[in-house]
PDB file of C-alpha atoms in Angstrom:
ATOM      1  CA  UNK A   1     -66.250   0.361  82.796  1.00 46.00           C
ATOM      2  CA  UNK A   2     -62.368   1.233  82.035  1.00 51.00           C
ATOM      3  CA  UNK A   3     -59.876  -0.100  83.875  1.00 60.00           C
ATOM      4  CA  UNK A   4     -57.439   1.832  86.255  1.00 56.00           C
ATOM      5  CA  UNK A   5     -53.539   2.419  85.996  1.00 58.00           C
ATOM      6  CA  UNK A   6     -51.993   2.767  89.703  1.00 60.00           C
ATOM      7  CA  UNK A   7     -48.722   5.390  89.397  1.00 60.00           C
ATOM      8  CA  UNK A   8     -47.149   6.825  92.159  1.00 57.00           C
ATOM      9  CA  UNK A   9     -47.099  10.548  92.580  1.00 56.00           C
ATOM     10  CA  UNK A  10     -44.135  12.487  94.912  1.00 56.00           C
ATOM     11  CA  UNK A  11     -45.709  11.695  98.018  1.00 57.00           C
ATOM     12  CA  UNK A  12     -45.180   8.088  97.176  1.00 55.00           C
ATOM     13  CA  UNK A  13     -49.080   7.463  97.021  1.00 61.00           C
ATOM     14  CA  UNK A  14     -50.059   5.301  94.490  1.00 61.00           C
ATOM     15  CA  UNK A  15     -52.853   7.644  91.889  1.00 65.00           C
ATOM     16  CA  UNK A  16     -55.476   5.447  90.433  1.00 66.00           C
ATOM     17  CA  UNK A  17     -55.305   6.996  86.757  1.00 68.00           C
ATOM     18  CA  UNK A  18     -58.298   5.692  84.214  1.00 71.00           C
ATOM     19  CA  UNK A  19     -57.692   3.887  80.981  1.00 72.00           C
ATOM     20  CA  UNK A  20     -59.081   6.223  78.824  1.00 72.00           C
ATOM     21  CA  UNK A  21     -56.660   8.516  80.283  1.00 71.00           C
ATOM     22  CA  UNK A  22     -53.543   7.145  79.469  1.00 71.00           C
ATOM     23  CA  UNK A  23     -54.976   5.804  76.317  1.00 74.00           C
ATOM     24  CA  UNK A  24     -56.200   9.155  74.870  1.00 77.00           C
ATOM     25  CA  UNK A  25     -52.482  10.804  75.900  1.00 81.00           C
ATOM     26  CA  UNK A  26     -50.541   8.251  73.920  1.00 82.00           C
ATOM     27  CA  UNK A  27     -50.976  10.097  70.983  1.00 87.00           C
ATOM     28  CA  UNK A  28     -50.765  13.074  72.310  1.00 89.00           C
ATOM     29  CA  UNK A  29     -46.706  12.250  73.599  1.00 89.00           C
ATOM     30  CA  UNK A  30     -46.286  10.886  70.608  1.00 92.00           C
ATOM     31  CA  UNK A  31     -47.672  14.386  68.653  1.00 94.00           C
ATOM     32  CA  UNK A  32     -45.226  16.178  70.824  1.00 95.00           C
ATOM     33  CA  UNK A  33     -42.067  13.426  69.529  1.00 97.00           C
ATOM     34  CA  UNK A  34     -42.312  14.296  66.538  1.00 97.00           C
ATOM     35  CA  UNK A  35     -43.152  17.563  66.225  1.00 98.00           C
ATOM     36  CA  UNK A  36     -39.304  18.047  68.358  1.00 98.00           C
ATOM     37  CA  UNK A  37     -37.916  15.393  65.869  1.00 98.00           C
ATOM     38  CA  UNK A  38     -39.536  17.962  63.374  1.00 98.00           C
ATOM     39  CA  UNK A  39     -37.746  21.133  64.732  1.00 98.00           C
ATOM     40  CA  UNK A  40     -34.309  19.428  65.516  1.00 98.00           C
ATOM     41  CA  UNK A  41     -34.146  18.494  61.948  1.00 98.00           C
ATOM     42  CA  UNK A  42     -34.935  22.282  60.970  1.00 98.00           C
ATOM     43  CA  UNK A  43     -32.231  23.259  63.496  1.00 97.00           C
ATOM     44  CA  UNK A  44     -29.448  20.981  62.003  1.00 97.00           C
ATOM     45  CA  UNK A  45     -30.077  21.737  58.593  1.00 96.00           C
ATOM     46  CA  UNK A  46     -30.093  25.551  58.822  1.00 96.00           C
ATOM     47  CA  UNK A  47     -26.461  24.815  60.991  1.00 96.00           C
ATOM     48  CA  UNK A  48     -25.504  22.907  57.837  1.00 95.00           C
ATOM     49  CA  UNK A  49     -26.849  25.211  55.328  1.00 94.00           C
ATOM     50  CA  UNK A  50     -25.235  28.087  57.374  1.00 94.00           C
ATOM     51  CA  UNK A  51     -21.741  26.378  57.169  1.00 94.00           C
ATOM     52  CA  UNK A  52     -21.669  25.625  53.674  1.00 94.00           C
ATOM     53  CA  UNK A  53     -20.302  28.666  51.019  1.00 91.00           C
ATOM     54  CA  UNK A  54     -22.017  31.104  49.447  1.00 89.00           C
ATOM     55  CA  UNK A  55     -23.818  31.381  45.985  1.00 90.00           C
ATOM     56  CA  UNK A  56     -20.800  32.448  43.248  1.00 89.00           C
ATOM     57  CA  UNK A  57     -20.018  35.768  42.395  1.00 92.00           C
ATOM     58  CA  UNK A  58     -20.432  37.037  38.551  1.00 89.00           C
ATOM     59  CA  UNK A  59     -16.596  37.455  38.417  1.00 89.00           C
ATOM     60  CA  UNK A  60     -16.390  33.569  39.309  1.00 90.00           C
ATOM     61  CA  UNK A  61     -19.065  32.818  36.003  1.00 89.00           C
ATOM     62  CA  UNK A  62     -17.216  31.625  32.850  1.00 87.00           C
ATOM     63  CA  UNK A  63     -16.811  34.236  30.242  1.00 85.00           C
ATOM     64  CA  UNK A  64     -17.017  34.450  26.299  1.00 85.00           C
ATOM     65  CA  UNK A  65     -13.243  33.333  24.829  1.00 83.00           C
ATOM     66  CA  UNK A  66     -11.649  36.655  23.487  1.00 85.00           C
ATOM     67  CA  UNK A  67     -12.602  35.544  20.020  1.00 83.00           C
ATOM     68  CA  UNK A  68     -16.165  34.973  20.427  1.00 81.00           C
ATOM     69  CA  UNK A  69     -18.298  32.316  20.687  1.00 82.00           C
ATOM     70  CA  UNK A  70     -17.835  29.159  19.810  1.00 80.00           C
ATOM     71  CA  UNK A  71     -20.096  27.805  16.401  1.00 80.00           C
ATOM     72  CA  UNK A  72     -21.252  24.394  15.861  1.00 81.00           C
ATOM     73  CA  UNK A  73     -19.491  22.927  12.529  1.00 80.00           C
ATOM     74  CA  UNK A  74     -21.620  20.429  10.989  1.00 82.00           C
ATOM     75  CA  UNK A  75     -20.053  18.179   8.119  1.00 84.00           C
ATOM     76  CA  UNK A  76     -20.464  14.670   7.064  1.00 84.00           C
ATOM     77  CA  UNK A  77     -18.217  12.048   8.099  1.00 82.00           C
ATOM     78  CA  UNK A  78     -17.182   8.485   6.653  1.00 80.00           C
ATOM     79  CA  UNK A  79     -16.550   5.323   9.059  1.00 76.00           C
ATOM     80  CA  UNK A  80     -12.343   3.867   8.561  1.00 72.00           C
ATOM     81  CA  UNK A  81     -12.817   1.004   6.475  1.00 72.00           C
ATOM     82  CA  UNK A  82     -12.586  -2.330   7.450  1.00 71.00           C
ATOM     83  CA  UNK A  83      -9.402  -4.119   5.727  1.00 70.00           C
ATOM     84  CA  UNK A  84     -10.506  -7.038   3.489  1.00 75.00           C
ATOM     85  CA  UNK A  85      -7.569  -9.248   3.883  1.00 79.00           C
ATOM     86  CA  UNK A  86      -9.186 -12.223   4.849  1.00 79.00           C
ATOM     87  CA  UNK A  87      -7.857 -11.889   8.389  1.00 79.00           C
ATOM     88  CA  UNK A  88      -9.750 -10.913  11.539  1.00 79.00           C
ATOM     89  CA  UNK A  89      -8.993  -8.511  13.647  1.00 75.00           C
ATOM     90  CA  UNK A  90      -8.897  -8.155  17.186  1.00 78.00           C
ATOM     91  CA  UNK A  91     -10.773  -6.003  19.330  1.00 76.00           C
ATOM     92  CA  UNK A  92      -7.678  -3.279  19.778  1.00 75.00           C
ATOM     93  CA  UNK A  93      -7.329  -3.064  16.262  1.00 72.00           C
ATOM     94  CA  UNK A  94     -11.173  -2.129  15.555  1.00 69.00           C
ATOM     95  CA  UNK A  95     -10.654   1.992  16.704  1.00 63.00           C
ATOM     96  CA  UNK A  96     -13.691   1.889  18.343  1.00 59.00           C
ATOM     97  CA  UNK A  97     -17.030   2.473  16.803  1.00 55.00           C
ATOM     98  CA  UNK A  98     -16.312   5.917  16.756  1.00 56.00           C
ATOM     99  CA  UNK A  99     -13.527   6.472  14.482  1.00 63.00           C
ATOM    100  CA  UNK A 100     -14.090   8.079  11.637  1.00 73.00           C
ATOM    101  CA  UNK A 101     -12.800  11.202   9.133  1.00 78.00           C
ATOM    102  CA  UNK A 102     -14.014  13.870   7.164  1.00 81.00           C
ATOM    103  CA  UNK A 103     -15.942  12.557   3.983  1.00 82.00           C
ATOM    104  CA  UNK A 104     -14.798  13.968   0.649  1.00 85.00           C
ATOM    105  CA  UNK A 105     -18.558  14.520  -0.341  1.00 84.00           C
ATOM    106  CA  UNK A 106     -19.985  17.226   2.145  1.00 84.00           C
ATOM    107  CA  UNK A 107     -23.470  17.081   0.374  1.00 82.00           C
ATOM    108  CA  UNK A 108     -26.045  16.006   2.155  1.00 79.00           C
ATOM    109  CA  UNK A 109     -27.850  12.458   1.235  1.00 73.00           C
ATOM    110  CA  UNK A 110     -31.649  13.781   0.082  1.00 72.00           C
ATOM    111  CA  UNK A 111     -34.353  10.981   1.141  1.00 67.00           C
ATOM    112  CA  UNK A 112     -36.694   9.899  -0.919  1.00 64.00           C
ATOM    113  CA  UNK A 113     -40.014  11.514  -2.168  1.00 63.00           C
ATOM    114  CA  UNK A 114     -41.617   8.289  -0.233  1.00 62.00           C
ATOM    115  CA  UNK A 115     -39.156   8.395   3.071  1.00 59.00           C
ATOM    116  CA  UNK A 116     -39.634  10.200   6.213  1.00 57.00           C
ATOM    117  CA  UNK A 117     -36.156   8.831   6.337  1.00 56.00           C
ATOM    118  CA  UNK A 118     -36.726   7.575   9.966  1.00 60.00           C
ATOM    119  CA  UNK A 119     -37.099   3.862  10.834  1.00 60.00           C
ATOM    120  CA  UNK A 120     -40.678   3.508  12.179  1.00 60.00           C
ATOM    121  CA  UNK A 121     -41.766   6.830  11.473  1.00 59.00           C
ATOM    122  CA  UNK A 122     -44.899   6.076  10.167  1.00 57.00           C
ATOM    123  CA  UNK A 123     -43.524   6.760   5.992  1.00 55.00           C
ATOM    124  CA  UNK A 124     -44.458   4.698   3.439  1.00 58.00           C
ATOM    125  CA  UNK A 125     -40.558   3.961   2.716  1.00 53.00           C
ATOM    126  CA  UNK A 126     -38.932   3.393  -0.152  1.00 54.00           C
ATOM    127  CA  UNK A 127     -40.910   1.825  -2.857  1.00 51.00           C
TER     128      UNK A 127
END
């Protein structure tokens, strides 16, 4: 059959425990480890949670500038131009690829009766 464990008890006798004992208690200690892993982690994090401030006030929200809200302005813009001197220029002296001005023509650019005027859109393109 199973085999036997020998502990001693308070007494100092030595208890002849059976394997399927010991065995079927393992998990059983190991149930219980965890579940107070479990509630020591609840316990920290409501200490945390406890110390850390409140949700804000509504006198601490932003408010609406005394004009109003602020409108999105949509206009057309035109990239600098690139001097055509015949001599390169450096990195510093590029701006950026996002330097640019207001265009002169604020009309849109209409697309094609063809165009879904996407790349890869699935159009027939221009023609």
């Amino acid at each position: 059959m199973g085999g036997y464990y020998a502990f001693m008890d308070s007494f100092g006798r030595e208890i002849a425990i059976p394997h399927e004992v010991v065995a079927g208690s393992a998990p059983f200690v190991v149930g219980l480890l965890i579940t107070a892993m479990l509630i020591v982690a609840v316990w920290w994090g409501m200490r945390v949670r406890a110390r850390e401030p409140g949700p804000p006030r509504p006198e601490d929200h932003p408010h609406l500038p005394a004009g109003g809200a602020v409108h999105e302005i949509s206009e057309m813009r035109e990239p600098d131009e690139m001097p055509h001197n015949g001599r390169v220029l450096t990195p510093h002296e590029l701006h950026g690829n996002v330097s640019s001005r207001r265009a002169k023509d604020q009309t849109r650019p209409i697309w094609g009766r063809n165009s879904s005027g996407g790349f890869g859109s699935g159009g027939l393109g221009h023609h």
